[in-house]
Amino acid sequence: ALPSPTRITGTVLTLEPLPAGHPAARPVWVWLPPGYAQDSARRYPVLYLQDGQNVFDARSAGAEWQVDEAAQRLVLAGAVAPFIVVAVPSGRDRVHELTPTPGGRGGGGLADYARWLLDELKPQVDQRLRTQPGAAHTAVGGSSLGGVASLWMALHRADRVGAALVVSPSVWWDDFLPRRDVLSTPAPEPRPRLWLDMGAHEGEGVFTESRALRDALQSRGWAGAKIAYVEDPEGRHDELSWAARVEGMLKFLFPPTLENRP
């Protein structure tokens, strides 16, 4: 069990999952927006972030995404609609959980992990907190393999997921599976909104494949407000780089007009 985050901005709760037979079951951390306790009638969209040990706290990776600081600042400024964040820490076998195929590296457990996240954990969150439970108000996100997982959930579990942050995804997994999956999977209707980004210092030729993934999505009907593509000229494959892009991600997911959407 990972220790609770220590450097917190705003209100973060530890949510112990109800008993479940799934091996992925684990405690998660929940950030609540300013005003949650005061307005008992209001309901909120929810963002589920993978590798949650690095979302609010720097102890695990030496740096953090600073999601709590950015979210608190943006909500108070009225720059985003208020929302809830559920940070899901990595399990004992992160590679297995966050990848849809073996890929020669012991992966392939993502479908099972997604069932736990979306069909077991999500209903618990919806029961305990004042959420907007529909897919249109549910987002997932993650970086690296967490980005691969989030894209897969947007493609294959659009019954639960309406938006995804695909941050510095491991586009190389299983011979460029993310792009092949986009091209071979029937596009869900309505299409989930997707944020896709990559940093210039994440490896040789990385923009070539991230652009190919973007082009594949566009060829499958992701266009206009349904997709945001960002190339960070200073970005590396680390939490500091992702923290620098968090404000843009949250503004994309939760614009002030979000609550007026059908």
PDB file of C-alpha atoms in Angstrom:
ATOM      1  CA  ALA A   1       0.000   0.000   0.000  1.00  0.00           C
ATOM      2  CA  LEU A   2       1.346   3.407  -0.947  1.00  0.00           C
ATOM      3  CA  PRO A   3       1.304   6.206   1.639  1.00  0.00           C
ATOM      4  CA  SER A   4      -1.261   8.971   1.207  1.00  0.00           C
ATOM      5  CA  PRO A   5      -0.046  12.110  -0.587  1.00  0.00           C
ATOM      6  CA  THR A   6       1.517  14.700   1.716  1.00  0.00           C
ATOM      7  CA  ARG A   7       1.854  17.904  -0.333  1.00  0.00           C
ATOM      8  CA  ILE A   8      -1.765  18.611  -1.167  1.00  0.00           C
ATOM      9  CA  THR A   9      -3.570  21.641  -2.540  1.00  0.00           C
ATOM     10  CA  GLY A  10      -7.286  21.517  -1.801  1.00  0.00           C
ATOM     11  CA  THR A  11      -9.141  18.471  -0.490  1.00  0.00           C
ATOM     12  CA  VAL A  12      -7.874  14.959  -1.227  1.00  0.00           C
ATOM     13  CA  LEU A  13      -9.564  11.886   0.240  1.00  0.00           C
ATOM     14  CA  THR A  14      -8.369   8.293   0.376  1.00  0.00           C
ATOM     15  CA  LEU A  15     -11.135   6.049  -0.924  1.00  0.00           C
ATOM     16  CA  GLU A  16     -10.903   2.425   0.162  1.00  0.00           C
ATOM     17  CA  PRO A  17     -12.580   0.202  -2.446  1.00  0.00           C
ATOM     18  CA  LEU A  18     -15.440  -2.010  -1.365  1.00  0.00           C
ATOM     19  CA  PRO A  19     -14.520  -5.704  -1.146  1.00  0.00           C
ATOM     20  CA  ALA A  20     -14.062  -7.116  -4.637  1.00  0.00           C
ATOM     21  CA  GLY A  21     -12.674 -10.303  -6.071  1.00  0.00           C
ATOM     22  CA  HIS A  22     -10.628  -8.505  -8.683  1.00  0.00           C
ATOM     23  CA  PRO A  23      -6.868  -8.523  -8.013  1.00  0.00           C
ATOM     24  CA  ALA A  24      -6.585  -4.926  -9.225  1.00  0.00           C
ATOM     25  CA  ALA A  25      -8.661  -3.575  -6.327  1.00  0.00           C
ATOM     26  CA  ARG A  26      -6.710  -0.970  -4.361  1.00  0.00           C
ATOM     27  CA  PRO A  27      -7.227   2.328  -2.506  1.00  0.00           C
ATOM     28  CA  VAL A  28      -7.402   5.446  -4.675  1.00  0.00           C
ATOM     29  CA  TRP A  29      -7.060   9.154  -3.974  1.00  0.00           C
ATOM     30  CA  VAL A  30      -9.819  11.607  -4.801  1.00  0.00           C
ATOM     31  CA  TRP A  31      -9.405  15.356  -5.273  1.00  0.00           C
ATOM     32  CA  LEU A  32     -12.578  17.354  -4.661  1.00  0.00           C
ATOM     33  CA  PRO A  33     -13.098  20.781  -6.251  1.00  0.00           C
ATOM     34  CA  PRO A  34     -13.508  23.999  -4.249  1.00  0.00           C
ATOM     35  CA  GLY A  35     -17.110  24.369  -3.113  1.00  0.00           C
ATOM     36  CA  TYR A  36     -17.875  20.644  -3.108  1.00  0.00           C
ATOM     37  CA  ALA A  37     -18.796  20.611   0.586  1.00  0.00           C
ATOM     38  CA  GLN A  38     -20.826  23.821   0.403  1.00  0.00           C
ATOM     39  CA  ASP A  39     -23.069  23.059  -2.613  1.00  0.00           C
ATOM     40  CA  SER A  40     -24.769  19.779  -1.744  1.00  0.00           C
ATOM     41  CA  ALA A  41     -26.939  19.805  -4.879  1.00  0.00           C
ATOM     42  CA  ARG A  42     -24.197  20.118  -7.473  1.00  0.00           C
ATOM     43  CA  ARG A  43     -22.826  17.106  -9.375  1.00  0.00           C
ATOM     44  CA  TYR A  44     -19.432  16.925 -11.086  1.00  0.00           C
ATOM     45  CA  PRO A  45     -17.654  15.282 -14.033  1.00  0.00           C
ATOM     46  CA  VAL A  46     -14.819  12.931 -13.117  1.00  0.00           C
ATOM     47  CA  LEU A  47     -11.292  12.360 -14.429  1.00  0.00           C
ATOM     48  CA  TYR A  48      -9.631   8.983 -13.683  1.00  0.00           C
ATOM     49  CA  LEU A  49      -5.826   9.217 -13.921  1.00  0.00           C
ATOM     50  CA  GLN A  50      -3.506   6.207 -14.139  1.00  0.00           C
ATOM     51  CA  ASP A  51      -0.184   6.073 -12.221  1.00  0.00           C
ATOM     52  CA  GLY A  52      -1.978   8.017  -9.500  1.00  0.00           C
ATOM     53  CA  GLN A  53       1.005   7.931  -7.149  1.00  0.00           C
ATOM     54  CA  ASN A  54       2.584  10.632  -9.352  1.00  0.00           C
ATOM     55  CA  VAL A  55      -0.500  12.825  -9.780  1.00  0.00           C
ATOM     56  CA  PHE A  56      -0.527  14.712  -6.456  1.00  0.00           C
ATOM     57  CA  ASP A  57       2.747  13.683  -4.785  1.00  0.00           C
ATOM     58  CA  ALA A  58       6.431  13.682  -5.790  1.00  0.00           C
ATOM     59  CA  ARG A  59       7.636  10.975  -3.404  1.00  0.00           C
ATOM     60  CA  SER A  60       7.301   8.086  -5.849  1.00  0.00           C
ATOM     61  CA  ALA A  61       8.937   9.562  -8.969  1.00  0.00           C
ATOM     62  CA  GLY A  62      10.767  12.563  -7.530  1.00  0.00           C
ATOM     63  CA  ALA A  63       8.315  14.866  -9.323  1.00  0.00           C
ATOM     64  CA  GLU A  64       4.546  15.071  -9.820  1.00  0.00           C
ATOM     65  CA  TRP A  65       1.938  16.171 -12.342  1.00  0.00           C
ATOM     66  CA  GLN A  66       0.754  18.936  -9.950  1.00  0.00           C
ATOM     67  CA  VAL A  67      -2.833  18.171 -10.892  1.00  0.00           C
ATOM     68  CA  ASP A  68      -4.182  19.356  -7.531  1.00  0.00           C
ATOM     69  CA  GLU A  69      -2.425  22.732  -7.791  1.00  0.00           C
ATOM     70  CA  ALA A  70      -3.479  23.291 -11.398  1.00  0.00           C
ATOM     71  CA  ALA A  71      -7.059  22.146 -10.831  1.00  0.00           C
ATOM     72  CA  GLN A  72      -7.508  24.301  -7.735  1.00  0.00           C
ATOM     73  CA  ARG A  73      -6.139  27.348  -9.542  1.00  0.00           C
ATOM     74  CA  LEU A  74      -8.246  26.867 -12.670  1.00  0.00           C
ATOM     75  CA  VAL A  75     -11.500  26.138 -10.847  1.00  0.00           C
ATOM     76  CA  LEU A  76     -11.141  29.168  -8.583  1.00  0.00           C
ATOM     77  CA  ALA A  77     -10.371  31.361 -11.603  1.00  0.00           C
ATOM     78  CA  GLY A  78     -13.439  30.106 -13.465  1.00  0.00           C
ATOM     79  CA  ALA A  79     -11.217  28.862 -16.286  1.00  0.00           C
ATOM     80  CA  VAL A  80     -12.703  25.345 -16.115  1.00  0.00           C
ATOM     81  CA  ALA A  81     -15.932  23.774 -14.925  1.00  0.00           C
ATOM     82  CA  PRO A  82     -15.447  22.186 -11.479  1.00  0.00           C
ATOM     83  CA  PHE A  83     -14.589  18.474 -11.612  1.00  0.00           C
ATOM     84  CA  ILE A  84     -13.404  15.546  -9.490  1.00  0.00           C
ATOM     85  CA  VAL A  85     -10.078  13.714  -9.980  1.00  0.00           C
ATOM     86  CA  VAL A  86      -9.613  10.051  -9.055  1.00  0.00           C
ATOM     87  CA  ALA A  87      -5.915   9.111  -8.944  1.00  0.00           C
ATOM     88  CA  VAL A  88      -5.445   5.357  -9.362  1.00  0.00           C
ATOM     89  CA  PRO A  89      -1.979   4.192  -8.262  1.00  0.00           C
ATOM     90  CA  SER A  90      -0.101   1.597 -10.273  1.00  0.00           C
ATOM     91  CA  GLY A  91      -0.509  -2.044  -9.329  1.00  0.00           C
ATOM     92  CA  ARG A  92       2.234  -4.590  -8.749  1.00  0.00           C
ATOM     93  CA  ASP A  93       2.398  -5.358 -12.476  1.00  0.00           C
ATOM     94  CA  ARG A  94       1.967  -2.007 -14.183  1.00  0.00           C
ATOM     95  CA  VAL A  95       3.070  -3.182 -17.643  1.00  0.00           C
ATOM     96  CA  HIS A  96       0.552  -6.023 -17.638  1.00  0.00           C
ATOM     97  CA  GLU A  97      -2.317  -3.833 -16.431  1.00  0.00           C
ATOM     98  CA  LEU A  98      -1.819  -0.940 -18.822  1.00  0.00           C
ATOM     99  CA  THR A  99      -1.250  -2.806 -22.090  1.00  0.00           C
ATOM    100  CA  PRO A 100      -3.871  -4.502 -24.289  1.00  0.00           C
ATOM    101  CA  THR A 101      -1.530  -7.104 -25.834  1.00  0.00           C
ATOM    102  CA  PRO A 102       1.531  -9.080 -24.650  1.00  0.00           C
ATOM    103  CA  GLY A 103       3.896  -7.159 -26.929  1.00  0.00           C
ATOM    104  CA  GLY A 104       6.739  -9.477 -25.999  1.00  0.00           C
ATOM    105  CA  ARG A 105       7.042  -7.823 -22.588  1.00  0.00           C
ATOM    106  CA  GLY A 106       4.466  -9.580 -20.437  1.00  0.00           C
ATOM    107  CA  GLY A 107       1.577  -7.242 -21.160  1.00  0.00           C
ATOM    108  CA  GLY A 108      -2.005  -7.969 -22.136  1.00  0.00           C
ATOM    109  CA  GLY A 109      -4.043  -7.323 -18.997  1.00  0.00           C
ATOM    110  CA  LEU A 110      -5.666  -4.024 -19.955  1.00  0.00           C
ATOM    111  CA  ALA A 111      -9.139  -5.350 -20.775  1.00  0.00           C
ATOM    112  CA  ASP A 112      -9.328  -6.921 -17.311  1.00  0.00           C
ATOM    113  CA  TYR A 113      -7.958  -3.797 -15.634  1.00  0.00           C
ATOM    114  CA  ALA A 114     -10.430  -1.593 -17.540  1.00  0.00           C
ATOM    115  CA  ARG A 115     -13.304  -3.780 -16.338  1.00  0.00           C
ATOM    116  CA  TRP A 116     -12.206  -3.216 -12.751  1.00  0.00           C
ATOM    117  CA  LEU A 117     -11.716   0.527 -13.244  1.00  0.00           C
ATOM    118  CA  LEU A 118     -14.921   1.236 -15.166  1.00  0.00           C
ATOM    119  CA  ASP A 119     -17.299  -1.483 -13.957  1.00  0.00           C
ATOM    120  CA  GLU A 120     -16.256  -1.840 -10.296  1.00  0.00           C
ATOM    121  CA  LEU A 121     -14.385   1.254  -9.130  1.00  0.00           C
ATOM    122  CA  LYS A 122     -16.398   3.815 -11.092  1.00  0.00           C
ATOM    123  CA  PRO A 123     -19.785   2.678  -9.692  1.00  0.00           C
ATOM    124  CA  GLN A 124     -18.330   2.949  -6.181  1.00  0.00           C
ATOM    125  CA  VAL A 125     -17.160   6.507  -6.877  1.00  0.00           C
ATOM    126  CA  ASP A 126     -20.546   7.395  -8.366  1.00  0.00           C
ATOM    127  CA  GLN A 127     -22.297   5.960  -5.295  1.00  0.00           C
ATOM    128  CA  ARG A 128     -20.142   7.713  -2.714  1.00  0.00           C
ATOM    129  CA  LEU A 129     -19.642  11.094  -4.379  1.00  0.00           C
ATOM    130  CA  ARG A 130     -21.857  13.561  -6.237  1.00  0.00           C
ATOM    131  CA  THR A 131     -20.720  12.727  -9.752  1.00  0.00           C
ATOM    132  CA  GLN A 132     -22.221  13.049 -13.201  1.00  0.00           C
ATOM    133  CA  PRO A 133     -21.978   9.329 -13.969  1.00  0.00           C
ATOM    134  CA  GLY A 134     -22.639   9.288 -17.722  1.00  0.00           C
ATOM    135  CA  ALA A 135     -19.911   8.619 -20.251  1.00  0.00           C
ATOM    136  CA  ALA A 136     -20.096  12.207 -21.541  1.00  0.00           C
ATOM    137  CA  HIS A 137     -18.853  13.409 -18.133  1.00  0.00           C
ATOM    138  CA  THR A 138     -16.267  10.657 -17.509  1.00  0.00           C
ATOM    139  CA  ALA A 139     -12.651  11.040 -18.653  1.00  0.00           C
ATOM    140  CA  VAL A 140      -9.586   8.836 -18.297  1.00  0.00           C
ATOM    141  CA  GLY A 141      -5.966   9.816 -18.654  1.00  0.00           C
ATOM    142  CA  GLY A 142      -2.391   8.731 -18.321  1.00  0.00           C
ATOM    143  CA  SER A 143       1.124   9.056 -19.663  1.00  0.00           C
ATOM    144  CA  SER A 144       3.431   6.578 -21.375  1.00  0.00           C
ATOM    145  CA  LEU A 145       1.734   3.163 -21.054  1.00  0.00           C
ATOM    146  CA  GLY A 146      -1.026   5.005 -19.190  1.00  0.00           C
ATOM    147  CA  GLY A 147      -1.572   6.978 -22.389  1.00  0.00           C
ATOM    148  CA  VAL A 148      -1.867   3.746 -24.369  1.00  0.00           C
ATOM    149  CA  ALA A 149      -4.387   2.459 -21.818  1.00  0.00           C
ATOM    150  CA  SER A 150      -6.439   5.646 -21.925  1.00  0.00           C
ATOM    151  CA  LEU A 151      -6.645   5.627 -25.718  1.00  0.00           C
ATOM    152  CA  TRP A 152      -7.678   1.961 -25.678  1.00  0.00           C
ATOM    153  CA  MET A 153     -10.442   2.672 -23.156  1.00  0.00           C
ATOM    154  CA  ALA A 154     -11.732   5.558 -25.275  1.00  0.00           C
ATOM    155  CA  LEU A 155     -11.855   3.258 -28.317  1.00  0.00           C
ATOM    156  CA  HIS A 156     -13.185   0.098 -26.674  1.00  0.00           C
ATOM    157  CA  ARG A 157     -15.118   1.347 -23.630  1.00  0.00           C
ATOM    158  CA  ALA A 158     -16.934   4.386 -24.949  1.00  0.00           C
ATOM    159  CA  ASP A 159     -19.958   3.088 -23.038  1.00  0.00           C
ATOM    160  CA  ARG A 160     -18.205   4.471 -19.948  1.00  0.00           C
ATOM    161  CA  VAL A 161     -15.614   6.940 -21.308  1.00  0.00           C
ATOM    162  CA  GLY A 162     -16.321  10.228 -23.085  1.00  0.00           C
ATOM    163  CA  ALA A 163     -12.834  11.754 -23.148  1.00  0.00           C
ATOM    164  CA  ALA A 164      -9.210  10.723 -22.713  1.00  0.00           C
ATOM    165  CA  LEU A 165      -5.818  12.281 -22.079  1.00  0.00           C
ATOM    166  CA  VAL A 166      -3.288  10.374 -24.213  1.00  0.00           C
ATOM    167  CA  VAL A 167      -0.101  11.905 -22.824  1.00  0.00           C
ATOM    168  CA  SER A 168       3.300  10.953 -24.269  1.00  0.00           C
ATOM    169  CA  PRO A 169       1.888   7.540 -25.208  1.00  0.00           C
ATOM    170  CA  SER A 170       4.194   4.578 -25.744  1.00  0.00           C
ATOM    171  CA  VAL A 171       3.373   4.570 -29.455  1.00  0.00           C
ATOM    172  CA  TRP A 172       5.948   1.827 -30.078  1.00  0.00           C
ATOM    173  CA  TRP A 173       4.124  -0.816 -28.011  1.00  0.00           C
ATOM    174  CA  ASP A 174       3.662  -4.123 -29.860  1.00  0.00           C
ATOM    175  CA  ASP A 175       4.795  -2.849 -33.266  1.00  0.00           C
ATOM    176  CA  PHE A 176       2.867   0.435 -33.057  1.00  0.00           C
ATOM    177  CA  LEU A 177      -0.325  -1.156 -31.774  1.00  0.00           C
ATOM    178  CA  PRO A 178      -2.046   2.161 -30.812  1.00  0.00           C
ATOM    179  CA  ARG A 179      -2.137   3.305 -34.447  1.00  0.00           C
ATOM    180  CA  ARG A 180      -3.094  -0.132 -35.753  1.00  0.00           C
ATOM    181  CA  ASP A 181      -5.862  -0.342 -33.160  1.00  0.00           C
ATOM    182  CA  VAL A 182      -7.290   3.033 -34.206  1.00  0.00           C
ATOM    183  CA  LEU A 183      -7.380   1.953 -37.845  1.00  0.00           C
ATOM    184  CA  SER A 184      -8.926  -1.471 -37.193  1.00  0.00           C
ATOM    185  CA  THR A 185     -11.477  -0.631 -34.490  1.00  0.00           C
ATOM    186  CA  PRO A 186     -14.936   0.679 -35.451  1.00  0.00           C
ATOM    187  CA  ALA A 187     -15.029   4.303 -34.298  1.00  0.00           C
ATOM    188  CA  PRO A 188     -17.502   4.735 -31.431  1.00  0.00           C
ATOM    189  CA  GLU A 189     -20.427   7.121 -31.691  1.00  0.00           C
ATOM    190  CA  PRO A 190     -20.276   9.703 -30.400  1.00  0.00           C
ATOM    191  CA  ARG A 191     -16.503   9.857 -30.607  1.00  0.00           C
ATOM    192  CA  PRO A 192     -14.807  10.489 -27.256  1.00  0.00           C
ATOM    193  CA  ARG A 193     -12.822  13.708 -27.092  1.00  0.00           C
ATOM    194  CA  LEU A 194      -9.072  13.041 -27.215  1.00  0.00           C
ATOM    195  CA  TRP A 195      -6.031  15.018 -26.093  1.00  0.00           C
ATOM    196  CA  LEU A 196      -2.858  13.621 -27.713  1.00  0.00           C
ATOM    197  CA  ASP A 197       0.582  15.081 -27.030  1.00  0.00           C
ATOM    198  CA  MET A 198       4.290  14.328 -27.270  1.00  0.00           C
ATOM    199  CA  GLY A 199       7.557  15.998 -26.274  1.00  0.00           C
ATOM    200  CA  ALA A 200      10.435  16.639 -28.649  1.00  0.00           C
ATOM    201  CA  HIS A 201      12.968  15.010 -26.301  1.00  0.00           C
ATOM    202  CA  GLU A 202      11.190  11.663 -25.849  1.00  0.00           C
ATOM    203  CA  GLY A 203      13.188   9.705 -28.410  1.00  0.00           C
ATOM    204  CA  GLU A 204      14.416   9.753 -31.982  1.00  0.00           C
ATOM    205  CA  GLY A 205      11.619  10.041 -34.518  1.00  0.00           C
ATOM    206  CA  VAL A 206       8.961  10.279 -31.828  1.00  0.00           C
ATOM    207  CA  PHE A 207       7.015  12.993 -33.634  1.00  0.00           C
ATOM    208  CA  THR A 208       6.843  10.846 -36.762  1.00  0.00           C
ATOM    209  CA  GLU A 209       4.765   8.198 -35.002  1.00  0.00           C
ATOM    210  CA  SER A 210       2.751  10.594 -32.838  1.00  0.00           C
ATOM    211  CA  ARG A 211       1.759  12.464 -36.000  1.00  0.00           C
ATOM    212  CA  ALA A 212       0.910   9.160 -37.677  1.00  0.00           C
ATOM    213  CA  LEU A 213      -1.333   8.329 -34.715  1.00  0.00           C
ATOM    214  CA  ARG A 214      -2.976  11.750 -34.987  1.00  0.00           C
ATOM    215  CA  ASP A 215      -3.495  11.266 -38.722  1.00  0.00           C
ATOM    216  CA  ALA A 216      -5.023   7.835 -38.111  1.00  0.00           C
ATOM    217  CA  LEU A 217      -7.483   9.337 -35.642  1.00  0.00           C
ATOM    218  CA  GLN A 218      -8.391  12.100 -38.050  1.00  0.00           C
ATOM    219  CA  SER A 219      -8.946   9.550 -40.821  1.00  0.00           C
ATOM    220  CA  ARG A 220     -11.408   7.806 -38.499  1.00  0.00           C
ATOM    221  CA  GLY A 221     -13.443  10.940 -37.897  1.00  0.00           C
ATOM    222  CA  TRP A 222     -11.756  12.705 -34.991  1.00  0.00           C
ATOM    223  CA  ALA A 223     -11.773  16.359 -35.994  1.00  0.00           C
ATOM    224  CA  GLY A 224     -12.471  19.843 -34.667  1.00  0.00           C
ATOM    225  CA  ALA A 225     -13.271  19.951 -30.954  1.00  0.00           C
ATOM    226  CA  LYS A 226     -13.056  16.156 -30.723  1.00  0.00           C
ATOM    227  CA  ILE A 227      -9.256  16.131 -30.819  1.00  0.00           C
ATOM    228  CA  ALA A 228      -6.381  18.269 -29.570  1.00  0.00           C
ATOM    229  CA  TYR A 229      -2.842  17.509 -30.714  1.00  0.00           C
ATOM    230  CA  VAL A 230       0.111  19.153 -28.946  1.00  0.00           C
ATOM    231  CA  GLU A 231       3.842  18.939 -29.622  1.00  0.00           C
ATOM    232  CA  ASP A 232       5.981  20.247 -26.774  1.00  0.00           C
ATOM    233  CA  PRO A 233       9.363  21.455 -28.104  1.00  0.00           C
ATOM    234  CA  GLU A 234      10.853  21.253 -24.597  1.00  0.00           C
ATOM    235  CA  GLY A 235       9.029  18.129 -23.443  1.00  0.00           C
ATOM    236  CA  ARG A 236      10.729  15.049 -22.040  1.00  0.00           C
ATOM    237  CA  HIS A 237       9.273  11.753 -20.852  1.00  0.00           C
ATOM    238  CA  ASP A 238       8.879  12.845 -17.255  1.00  0.00           C
ATOM    239  CA  GLU A 239       6.475  14.279 -14.698  1.00  0.00           C
ATOM    240  CA  LEU A 240       7.889  17.802 -14.907  1.00  0.00           C
ATOM    241  CA  SER A 241       7.076  17.953 -18.625  1.00  0.00           C
ATOM    242  CA  TRP A 242       3.581  16.583 -18.079  1.00  0.00           C
ATOM    243  CA  ALA A 243       2.990  19.059 -15.259  1.00  0.00           C
ATOM    244  CA  ALA A 244       3.852  21.883 -17.658  1.00  0.00           C
ATOM    245  CA  ARG A 245       1.012  20.727 -19.936  1.00  0.00           C
ATOM    246  CA  VAL A 246      -1.597  19.917 -17.283  1.00  0.00           C
ATOM    247  CA  GLU A 247      -3.411  23.257 -17.490  1.00  0.00           C
ATOM    248  CA  GLY A 248      -3.995  22.789 -21.211  1.00  0.00           C
ATOM    249  CA  MET A 249      -5.260  19.253 -20.630  1.00  0.00           C
ATOM    250  CA  LEU A 250      -7.753  20.323 -17.966  1.00  0.00           C
ATOM    251  CA  LYS A 251      -9.011  23.241 -20.047  1.00  0.00           C
ATOM    252  CA  PHE A 252      -9.586  20.842 -22.935  1.00  0.00           C
ATOM    253  CA  LEU A 253     -11.504  18.349 -20.802  1.00  0.00           C
ATOM    254  CA  PHE A 254     -13.530  20.725 -18.664  1.00  0.00           C
ATOM    255  CA  PRO A 255     -14.251  24.046 -20.400  1.00  0.00           C
ATOM    256  CA  PRO A 256     -16.511  26.419 -18.448  1.00  0.00           C
ATOM    257  CA  THR A 257     -19.392  25.551 -20.802  1.00  0.00           C
ATOM    258  CA  LEU A 258     -19.142  21.815 -20.060  1.00  0.00           C
ATOM    259  CA  GLU A 259     -22.163  21.782 -17.763  1.00  0.00           C
ATOM    260  CA  ASN A 260     -24.358  23.120 -20.584  1.00  0.00           C
ATOM    261  CA  ARG A 261     -23.546  20.203 -22.864  1.00  0.00           C
ATOM    262  CA  PRO A 262     -26.259  17.581 -23.405  1.00  0.00           C
TER     263      PRO A 262
END
